[in-house]
CSV table of N, CA and C in Angstrom, one decimal:
chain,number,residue,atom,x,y,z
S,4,UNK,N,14.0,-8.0,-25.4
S,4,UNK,CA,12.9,-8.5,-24.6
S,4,UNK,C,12.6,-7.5,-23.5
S,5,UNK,N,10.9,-7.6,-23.3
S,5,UNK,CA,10.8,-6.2,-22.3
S,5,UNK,C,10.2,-7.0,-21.4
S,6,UNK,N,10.5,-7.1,-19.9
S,6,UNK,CA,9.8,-7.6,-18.6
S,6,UNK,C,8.7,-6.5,-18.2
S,7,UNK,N,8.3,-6.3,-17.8
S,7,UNK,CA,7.1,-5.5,-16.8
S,7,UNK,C,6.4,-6.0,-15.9
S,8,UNK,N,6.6,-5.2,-14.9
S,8,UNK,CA,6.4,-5.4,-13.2
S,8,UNK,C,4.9,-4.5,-13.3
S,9,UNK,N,4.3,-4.7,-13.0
S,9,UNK,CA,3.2,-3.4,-12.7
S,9,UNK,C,2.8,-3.5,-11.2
S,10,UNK,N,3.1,-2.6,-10.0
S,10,UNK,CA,2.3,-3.1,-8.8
S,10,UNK,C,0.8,-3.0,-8.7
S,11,UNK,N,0.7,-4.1,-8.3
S,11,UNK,CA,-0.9,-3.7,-8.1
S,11,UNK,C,-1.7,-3.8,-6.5
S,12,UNK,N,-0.7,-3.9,-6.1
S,12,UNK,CA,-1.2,-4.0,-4.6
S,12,UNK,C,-0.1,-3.8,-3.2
S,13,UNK,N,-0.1,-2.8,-2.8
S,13,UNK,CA,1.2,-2.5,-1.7
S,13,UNK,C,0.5,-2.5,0.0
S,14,UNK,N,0.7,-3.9,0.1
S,14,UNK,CA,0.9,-3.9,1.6
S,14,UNK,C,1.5,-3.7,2.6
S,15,UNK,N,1.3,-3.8,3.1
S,15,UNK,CA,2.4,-3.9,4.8
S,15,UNK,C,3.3,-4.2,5.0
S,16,UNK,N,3.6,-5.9,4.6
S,16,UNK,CA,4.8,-6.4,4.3
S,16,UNK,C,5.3,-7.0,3.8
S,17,UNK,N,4.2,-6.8,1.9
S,17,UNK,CA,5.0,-6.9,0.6
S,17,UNK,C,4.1,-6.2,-0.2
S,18,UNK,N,4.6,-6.2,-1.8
S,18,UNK,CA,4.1,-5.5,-2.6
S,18,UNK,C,3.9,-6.6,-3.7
S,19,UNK,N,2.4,-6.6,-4.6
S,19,UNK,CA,2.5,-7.3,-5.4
S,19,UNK,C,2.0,-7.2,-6.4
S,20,UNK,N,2.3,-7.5,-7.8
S,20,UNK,CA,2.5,-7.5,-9.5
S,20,UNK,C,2.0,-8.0,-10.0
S,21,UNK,N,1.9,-7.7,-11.8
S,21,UNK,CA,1.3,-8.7,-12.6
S,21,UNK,C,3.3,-8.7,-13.1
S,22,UNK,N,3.3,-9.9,-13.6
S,22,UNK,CA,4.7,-9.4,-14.3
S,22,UNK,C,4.3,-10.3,-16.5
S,23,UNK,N,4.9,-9.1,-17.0
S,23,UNK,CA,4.0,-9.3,-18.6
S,23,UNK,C,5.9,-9.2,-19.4
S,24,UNK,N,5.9,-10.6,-20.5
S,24,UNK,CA,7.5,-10.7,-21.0
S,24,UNK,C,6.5,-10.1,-22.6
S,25,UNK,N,6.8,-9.1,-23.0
S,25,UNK,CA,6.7,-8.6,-24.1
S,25,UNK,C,4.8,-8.8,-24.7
S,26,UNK,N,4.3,-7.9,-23.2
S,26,UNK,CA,3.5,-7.6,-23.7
S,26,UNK,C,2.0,-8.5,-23.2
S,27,UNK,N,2.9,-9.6,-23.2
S,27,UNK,CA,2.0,-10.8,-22.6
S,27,UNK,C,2.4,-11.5,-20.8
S,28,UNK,N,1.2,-11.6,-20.2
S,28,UNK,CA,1.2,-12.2,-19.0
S,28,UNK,C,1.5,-13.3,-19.0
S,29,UNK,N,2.9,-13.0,-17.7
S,29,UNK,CA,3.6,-14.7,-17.1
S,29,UNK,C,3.2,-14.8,-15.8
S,30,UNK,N,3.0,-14.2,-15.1
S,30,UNK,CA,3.2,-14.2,-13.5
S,30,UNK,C,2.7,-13.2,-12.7
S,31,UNK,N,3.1,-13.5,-11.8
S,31,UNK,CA,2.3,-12.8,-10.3
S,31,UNK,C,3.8,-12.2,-9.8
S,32,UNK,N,4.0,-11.5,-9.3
S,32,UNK,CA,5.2,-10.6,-8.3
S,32,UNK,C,5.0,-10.5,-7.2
S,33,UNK,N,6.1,-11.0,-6.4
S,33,UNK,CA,5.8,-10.2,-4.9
S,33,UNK,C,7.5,-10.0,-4.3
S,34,UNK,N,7.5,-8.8,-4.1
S,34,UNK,CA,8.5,-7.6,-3.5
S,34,UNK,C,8.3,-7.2,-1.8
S,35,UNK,N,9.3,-6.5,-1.4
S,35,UNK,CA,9.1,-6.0,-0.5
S,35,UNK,C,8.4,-5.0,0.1
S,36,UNK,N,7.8,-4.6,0.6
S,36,UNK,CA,6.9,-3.1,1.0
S,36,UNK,C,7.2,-1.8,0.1
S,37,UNK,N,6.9,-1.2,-0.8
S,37,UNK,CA,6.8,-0.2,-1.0
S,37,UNK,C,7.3,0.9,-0.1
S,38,UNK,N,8.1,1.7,-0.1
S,38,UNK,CA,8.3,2.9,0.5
S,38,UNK,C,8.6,3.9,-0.1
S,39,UNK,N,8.0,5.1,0.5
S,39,UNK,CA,8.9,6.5,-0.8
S,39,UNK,C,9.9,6.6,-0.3
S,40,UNK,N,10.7,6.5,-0.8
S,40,UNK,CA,12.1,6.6,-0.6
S,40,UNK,C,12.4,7.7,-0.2
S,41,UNK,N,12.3,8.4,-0.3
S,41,UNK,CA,12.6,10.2,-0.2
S,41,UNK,C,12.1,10.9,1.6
S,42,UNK,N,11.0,10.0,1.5
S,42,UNK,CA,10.5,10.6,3.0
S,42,UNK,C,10.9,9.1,3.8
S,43,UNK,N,10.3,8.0,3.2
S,43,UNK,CA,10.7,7.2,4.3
S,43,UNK,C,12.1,6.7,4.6
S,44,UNK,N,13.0,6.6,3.5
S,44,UNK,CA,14.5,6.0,3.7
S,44,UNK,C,14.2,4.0,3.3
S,45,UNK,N,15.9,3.2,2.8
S,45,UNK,CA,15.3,2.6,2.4
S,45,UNK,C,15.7,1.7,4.1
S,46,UNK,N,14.9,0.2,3.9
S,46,UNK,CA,15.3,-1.0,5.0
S,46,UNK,C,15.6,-2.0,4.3
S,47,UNK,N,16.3,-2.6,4.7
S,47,UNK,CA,17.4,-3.3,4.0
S,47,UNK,C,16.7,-4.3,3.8
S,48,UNK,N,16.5,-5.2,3.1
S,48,UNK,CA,16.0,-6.5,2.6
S,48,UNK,C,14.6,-6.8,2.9
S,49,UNK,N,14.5,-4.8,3.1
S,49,UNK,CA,12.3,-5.1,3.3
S,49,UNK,C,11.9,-3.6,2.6
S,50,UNK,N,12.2,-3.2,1.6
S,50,UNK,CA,12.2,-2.3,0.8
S,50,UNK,C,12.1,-2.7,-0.7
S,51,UNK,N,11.0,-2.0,-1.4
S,51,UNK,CA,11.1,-2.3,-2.8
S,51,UNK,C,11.6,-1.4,-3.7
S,52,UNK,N,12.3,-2.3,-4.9
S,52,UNK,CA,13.5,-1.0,-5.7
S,52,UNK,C,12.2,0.0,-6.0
S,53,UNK,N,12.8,1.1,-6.5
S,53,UNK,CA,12.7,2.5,-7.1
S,53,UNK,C,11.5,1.7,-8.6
S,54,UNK,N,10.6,2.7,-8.7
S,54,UNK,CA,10.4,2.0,-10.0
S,54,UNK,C,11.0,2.7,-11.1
S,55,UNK,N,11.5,2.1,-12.0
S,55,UNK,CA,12.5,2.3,-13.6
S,55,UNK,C,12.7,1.1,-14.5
S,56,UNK,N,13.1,1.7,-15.3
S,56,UNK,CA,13.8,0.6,-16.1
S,56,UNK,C,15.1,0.4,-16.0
S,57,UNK,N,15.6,-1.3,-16.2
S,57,UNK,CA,17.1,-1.5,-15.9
S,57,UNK,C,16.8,-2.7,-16.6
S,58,UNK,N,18.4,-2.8,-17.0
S,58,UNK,CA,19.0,-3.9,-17.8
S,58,UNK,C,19.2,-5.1,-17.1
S,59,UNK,N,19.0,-6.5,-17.6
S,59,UNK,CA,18.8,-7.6,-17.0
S,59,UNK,C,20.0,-8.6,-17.5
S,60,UNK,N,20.5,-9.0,-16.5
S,60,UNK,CA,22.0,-10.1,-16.9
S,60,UNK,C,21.5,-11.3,-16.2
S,61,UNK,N,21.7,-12.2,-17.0
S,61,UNK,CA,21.5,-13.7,-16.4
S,61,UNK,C,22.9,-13.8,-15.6
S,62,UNK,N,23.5,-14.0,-14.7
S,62,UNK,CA,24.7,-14.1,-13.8
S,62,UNK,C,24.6,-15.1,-12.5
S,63,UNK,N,25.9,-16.1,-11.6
S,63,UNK,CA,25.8,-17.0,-11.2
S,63,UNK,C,25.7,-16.7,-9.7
S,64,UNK,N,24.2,-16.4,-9.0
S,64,UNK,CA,24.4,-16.4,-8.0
S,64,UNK,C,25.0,-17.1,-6.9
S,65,UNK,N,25.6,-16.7,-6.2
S,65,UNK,CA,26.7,-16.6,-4.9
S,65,UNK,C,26.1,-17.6,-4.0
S,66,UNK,N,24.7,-16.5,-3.8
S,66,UNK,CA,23.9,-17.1,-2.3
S,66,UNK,C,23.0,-18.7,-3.0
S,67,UNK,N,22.6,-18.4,-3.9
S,67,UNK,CA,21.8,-19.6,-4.9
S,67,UNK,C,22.3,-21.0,-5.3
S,68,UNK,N,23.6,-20.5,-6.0
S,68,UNK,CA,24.0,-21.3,-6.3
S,68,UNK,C,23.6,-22.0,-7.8
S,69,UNK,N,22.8,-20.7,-8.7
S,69,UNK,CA,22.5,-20.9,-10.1
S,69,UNK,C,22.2,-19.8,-10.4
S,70,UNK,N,22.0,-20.2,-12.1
S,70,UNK,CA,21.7,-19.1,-12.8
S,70,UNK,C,20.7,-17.8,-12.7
S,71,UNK,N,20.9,-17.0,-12.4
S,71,UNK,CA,19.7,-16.3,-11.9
S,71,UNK,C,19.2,-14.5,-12.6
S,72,UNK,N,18.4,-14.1,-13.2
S,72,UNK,CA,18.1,-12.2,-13.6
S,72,UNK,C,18.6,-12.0,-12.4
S,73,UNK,N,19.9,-11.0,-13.1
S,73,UNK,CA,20.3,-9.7,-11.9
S,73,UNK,C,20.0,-8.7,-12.3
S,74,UNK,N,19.4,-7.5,-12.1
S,74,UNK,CA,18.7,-6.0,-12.3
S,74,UNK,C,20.1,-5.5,-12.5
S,75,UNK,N,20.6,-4.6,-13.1
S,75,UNK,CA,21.3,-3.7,-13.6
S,75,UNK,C,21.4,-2.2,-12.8
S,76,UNK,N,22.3,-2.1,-12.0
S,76,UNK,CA,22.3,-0.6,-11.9
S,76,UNK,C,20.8,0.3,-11.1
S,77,UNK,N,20.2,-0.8,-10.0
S,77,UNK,CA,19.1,-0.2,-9.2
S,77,UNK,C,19.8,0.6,-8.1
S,78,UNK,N,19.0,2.2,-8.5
S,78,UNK,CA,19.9,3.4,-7.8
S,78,UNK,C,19.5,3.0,-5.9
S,79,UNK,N,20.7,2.9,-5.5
S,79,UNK,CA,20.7,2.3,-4.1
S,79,UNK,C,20.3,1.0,-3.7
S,80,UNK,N,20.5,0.1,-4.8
S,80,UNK,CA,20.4,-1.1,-4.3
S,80,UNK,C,21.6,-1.9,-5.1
S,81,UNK,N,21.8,-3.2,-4.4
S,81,UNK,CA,22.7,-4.0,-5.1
S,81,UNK,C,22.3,-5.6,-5.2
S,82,UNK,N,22.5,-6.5,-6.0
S,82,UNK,CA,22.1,-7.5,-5.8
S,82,UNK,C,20.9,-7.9,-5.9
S,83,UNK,N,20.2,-7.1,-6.5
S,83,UNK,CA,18.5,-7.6,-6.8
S,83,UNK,C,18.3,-8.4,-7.7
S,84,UNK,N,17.6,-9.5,-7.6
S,84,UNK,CA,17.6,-10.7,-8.3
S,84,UNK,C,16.3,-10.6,-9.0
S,85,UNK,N,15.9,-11.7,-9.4
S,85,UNK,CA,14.6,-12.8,-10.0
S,85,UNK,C,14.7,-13.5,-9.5
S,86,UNK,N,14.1,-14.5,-8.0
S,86,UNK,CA,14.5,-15.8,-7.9
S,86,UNK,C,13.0,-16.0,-7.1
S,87,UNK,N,13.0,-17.6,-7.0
S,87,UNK,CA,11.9,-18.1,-6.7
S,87,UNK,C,11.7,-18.1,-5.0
S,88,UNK,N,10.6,-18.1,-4.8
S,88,UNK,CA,10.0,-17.9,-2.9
S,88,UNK,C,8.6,-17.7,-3.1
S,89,UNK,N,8.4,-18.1,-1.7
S,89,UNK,CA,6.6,-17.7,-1.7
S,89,UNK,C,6.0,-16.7,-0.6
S,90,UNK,N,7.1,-16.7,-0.1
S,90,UNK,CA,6.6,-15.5,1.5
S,90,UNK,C,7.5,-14.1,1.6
S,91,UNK,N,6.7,-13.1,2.3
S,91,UNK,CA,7.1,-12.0,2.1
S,91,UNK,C,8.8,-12.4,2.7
S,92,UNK,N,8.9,-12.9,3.8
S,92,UNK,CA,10.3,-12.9,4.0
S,92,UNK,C,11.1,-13.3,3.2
S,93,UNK,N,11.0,-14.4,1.9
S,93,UNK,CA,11.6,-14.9,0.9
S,93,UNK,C,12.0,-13.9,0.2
S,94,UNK,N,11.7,-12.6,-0.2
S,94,UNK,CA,12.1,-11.1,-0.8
S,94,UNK,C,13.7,-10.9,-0.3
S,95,UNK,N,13.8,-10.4,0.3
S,95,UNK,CA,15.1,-9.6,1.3
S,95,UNK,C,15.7,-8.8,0.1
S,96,UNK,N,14.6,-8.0,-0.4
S,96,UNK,CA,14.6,-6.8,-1.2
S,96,UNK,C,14.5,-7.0,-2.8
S,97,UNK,N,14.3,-8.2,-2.8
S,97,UNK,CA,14.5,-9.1,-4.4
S,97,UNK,C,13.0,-9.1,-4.9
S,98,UNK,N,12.8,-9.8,-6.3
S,98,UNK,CA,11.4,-10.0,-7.1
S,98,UNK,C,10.9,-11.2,-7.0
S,99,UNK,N,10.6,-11.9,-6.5
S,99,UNK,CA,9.8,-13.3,-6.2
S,99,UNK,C,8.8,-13.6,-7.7
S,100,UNK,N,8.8,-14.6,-7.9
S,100,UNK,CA,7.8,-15.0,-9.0
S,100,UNK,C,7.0,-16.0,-8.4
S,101,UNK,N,5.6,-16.1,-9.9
S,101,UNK,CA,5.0,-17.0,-9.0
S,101,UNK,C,3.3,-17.0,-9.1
S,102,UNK,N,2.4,-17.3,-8.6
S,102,UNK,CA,1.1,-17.0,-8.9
S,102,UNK,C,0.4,-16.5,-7.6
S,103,UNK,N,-0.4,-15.4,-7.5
S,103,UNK,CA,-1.0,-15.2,-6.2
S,103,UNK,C,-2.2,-15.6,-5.9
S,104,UNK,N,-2.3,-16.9,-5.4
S,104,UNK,CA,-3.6,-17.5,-5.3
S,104,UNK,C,-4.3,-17.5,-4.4
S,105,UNK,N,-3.4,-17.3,-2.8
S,105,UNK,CA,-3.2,-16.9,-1.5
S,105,UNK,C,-3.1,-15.5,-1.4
S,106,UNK,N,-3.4,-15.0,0.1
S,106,UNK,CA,-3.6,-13.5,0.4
S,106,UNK,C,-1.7,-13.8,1.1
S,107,UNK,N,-0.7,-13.0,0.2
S,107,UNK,CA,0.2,-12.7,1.2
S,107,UNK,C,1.8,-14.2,0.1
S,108,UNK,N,0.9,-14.9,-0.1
S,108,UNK,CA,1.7,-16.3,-1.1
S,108,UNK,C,1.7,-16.2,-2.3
S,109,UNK,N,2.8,-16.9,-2.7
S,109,UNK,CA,2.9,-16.9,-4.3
S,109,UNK,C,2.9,-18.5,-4.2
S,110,UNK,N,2.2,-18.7,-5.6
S,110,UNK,CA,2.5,-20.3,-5.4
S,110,UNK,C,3.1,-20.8,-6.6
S,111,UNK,N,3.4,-22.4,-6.7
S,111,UNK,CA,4.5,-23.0,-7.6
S,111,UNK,C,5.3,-21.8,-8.8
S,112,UNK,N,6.1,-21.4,-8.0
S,112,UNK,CA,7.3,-20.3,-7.4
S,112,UNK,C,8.5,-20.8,-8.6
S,113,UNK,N,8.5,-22.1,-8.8
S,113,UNK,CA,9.6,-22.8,-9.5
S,113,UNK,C,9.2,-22.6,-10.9
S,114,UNK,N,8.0,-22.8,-11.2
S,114,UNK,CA,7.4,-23.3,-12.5
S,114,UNK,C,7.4,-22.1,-12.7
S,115,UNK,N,7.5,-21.0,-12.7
S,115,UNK,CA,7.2,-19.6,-12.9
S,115,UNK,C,8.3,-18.8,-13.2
S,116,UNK,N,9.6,-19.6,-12.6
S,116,UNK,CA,10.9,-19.1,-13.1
S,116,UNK,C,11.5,-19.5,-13.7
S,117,UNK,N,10.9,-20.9,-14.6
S,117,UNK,CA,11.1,-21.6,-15.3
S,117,UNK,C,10.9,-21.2,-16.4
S,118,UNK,N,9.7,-20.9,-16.8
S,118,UNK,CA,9.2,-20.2,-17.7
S,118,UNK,C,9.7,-18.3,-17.7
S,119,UNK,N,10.2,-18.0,-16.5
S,119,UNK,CA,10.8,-17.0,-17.1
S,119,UNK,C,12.3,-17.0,-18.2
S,120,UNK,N,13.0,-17.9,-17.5
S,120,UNK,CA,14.2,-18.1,-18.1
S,120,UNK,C,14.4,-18.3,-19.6
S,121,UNK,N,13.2,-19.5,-19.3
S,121,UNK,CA,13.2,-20.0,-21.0
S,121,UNK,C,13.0,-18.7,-22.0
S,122,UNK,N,12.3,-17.5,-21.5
S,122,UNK,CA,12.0,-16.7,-22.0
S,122,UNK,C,13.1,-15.9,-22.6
S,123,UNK,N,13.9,-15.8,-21.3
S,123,UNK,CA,15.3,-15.0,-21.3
S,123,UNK,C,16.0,-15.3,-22.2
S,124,UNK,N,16.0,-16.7,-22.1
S,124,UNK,CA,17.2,-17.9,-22.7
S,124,UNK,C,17.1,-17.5,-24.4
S,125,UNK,N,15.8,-17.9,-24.1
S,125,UNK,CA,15.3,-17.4,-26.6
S,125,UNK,C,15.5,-16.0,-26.8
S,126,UNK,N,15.6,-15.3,-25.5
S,126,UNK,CA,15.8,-13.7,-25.9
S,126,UNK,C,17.6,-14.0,-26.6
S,127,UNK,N,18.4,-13.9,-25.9
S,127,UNK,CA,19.4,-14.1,-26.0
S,127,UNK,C,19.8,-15.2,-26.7
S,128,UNK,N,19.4,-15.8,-27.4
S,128,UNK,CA,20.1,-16.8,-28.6
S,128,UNK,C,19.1,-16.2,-29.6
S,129,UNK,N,18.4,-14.8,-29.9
S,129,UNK,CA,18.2,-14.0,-31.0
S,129,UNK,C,19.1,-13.2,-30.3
S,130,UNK,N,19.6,-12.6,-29.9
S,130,UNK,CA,20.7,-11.7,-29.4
S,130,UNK,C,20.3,-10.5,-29.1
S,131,UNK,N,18.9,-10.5,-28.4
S,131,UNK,CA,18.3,-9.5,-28.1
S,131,UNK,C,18.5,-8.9,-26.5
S,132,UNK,N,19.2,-7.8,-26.0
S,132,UNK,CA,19.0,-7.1,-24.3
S,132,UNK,C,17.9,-7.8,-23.7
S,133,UNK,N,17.8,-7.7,-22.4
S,133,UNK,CA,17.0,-8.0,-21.6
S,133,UNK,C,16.6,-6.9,-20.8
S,134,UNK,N,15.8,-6.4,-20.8
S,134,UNK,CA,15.5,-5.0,-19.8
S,134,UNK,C,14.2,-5.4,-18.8
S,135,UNK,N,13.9,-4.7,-18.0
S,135,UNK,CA,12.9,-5.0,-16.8
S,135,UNK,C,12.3,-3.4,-16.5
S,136,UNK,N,10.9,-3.1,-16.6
S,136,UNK,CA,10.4,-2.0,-16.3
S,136,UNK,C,9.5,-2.7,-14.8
S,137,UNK,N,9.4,-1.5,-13.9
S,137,UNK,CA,8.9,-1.8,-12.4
S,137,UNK,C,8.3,-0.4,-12.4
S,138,UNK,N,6.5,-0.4,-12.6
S,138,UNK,CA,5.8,0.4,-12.9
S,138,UNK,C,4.9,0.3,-11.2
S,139,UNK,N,4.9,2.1,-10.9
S,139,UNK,CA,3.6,2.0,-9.9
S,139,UNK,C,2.4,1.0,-10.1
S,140,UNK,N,1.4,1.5,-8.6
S,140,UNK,CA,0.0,1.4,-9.0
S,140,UNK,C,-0.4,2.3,-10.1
């Protein structure tokens, strides 16, 4: 199963997505600020990963307390998730889902990770990887 992130909009103090599960549109994204890494350096839980592709593991968040997409191997980051929120501060360097119906919000945040999972879920009872591409503008 292939995720895709596309940014389509990098603001100030978030960055936000179409997000497409093989090809077809689920969701809206919203991340942390965009920065080049190279010149700007990263800030901790207000920084957006690198864009690449990485492998996706369903695994038991700590902080959450449920099942949750963990990114694979993001060069200089650790802990980057999938999880539900609506405000840029809800990121702290993670992928928010959700719809952008608001300048700055994502809305019903739950229903959108719901339908991600389910997605995941039938990926993996055909026994298929999970990977996640996070494409510029």
């Amino acid at each position: 199963m292939k995720i895709t992130v596309t940014r389509i909009a990098k603001k100030s103090d978030y960055t936000i997505g179409k997000m497409m599960v093989n090809g077809k549109y689920l969701c809206d994204t919203m991340e942390p600020t965009w920065r080049d890494l190279r010149k700007e350096g990263k800030i901790w839980g207000k920084t957006a990963i690198p864009e690449g592709t990485y492998q996706v593991y369903v695994t038991k968040s700590r902080k959450f307390r449920r099942w949750l997409p963990l990114l694979w191997q993001v060069p200089g980051f650790e802990g980057i998730r999938i999880h539900c929120g609506n405000y840029p501060e809800d990121t702290k360097g993670c992928i928010l889902v959700g719809w952008n119906k608001h300048r700055g919000i994502l809305c019903n945040s739950r229903a959108a990770m719901t339908l991600l999972m389910n997605e995941i879920t039938a990926a993996y009872g055909k026994e298929e990887k999970v990977e996640i591409e996070v494409r510029g503008v």
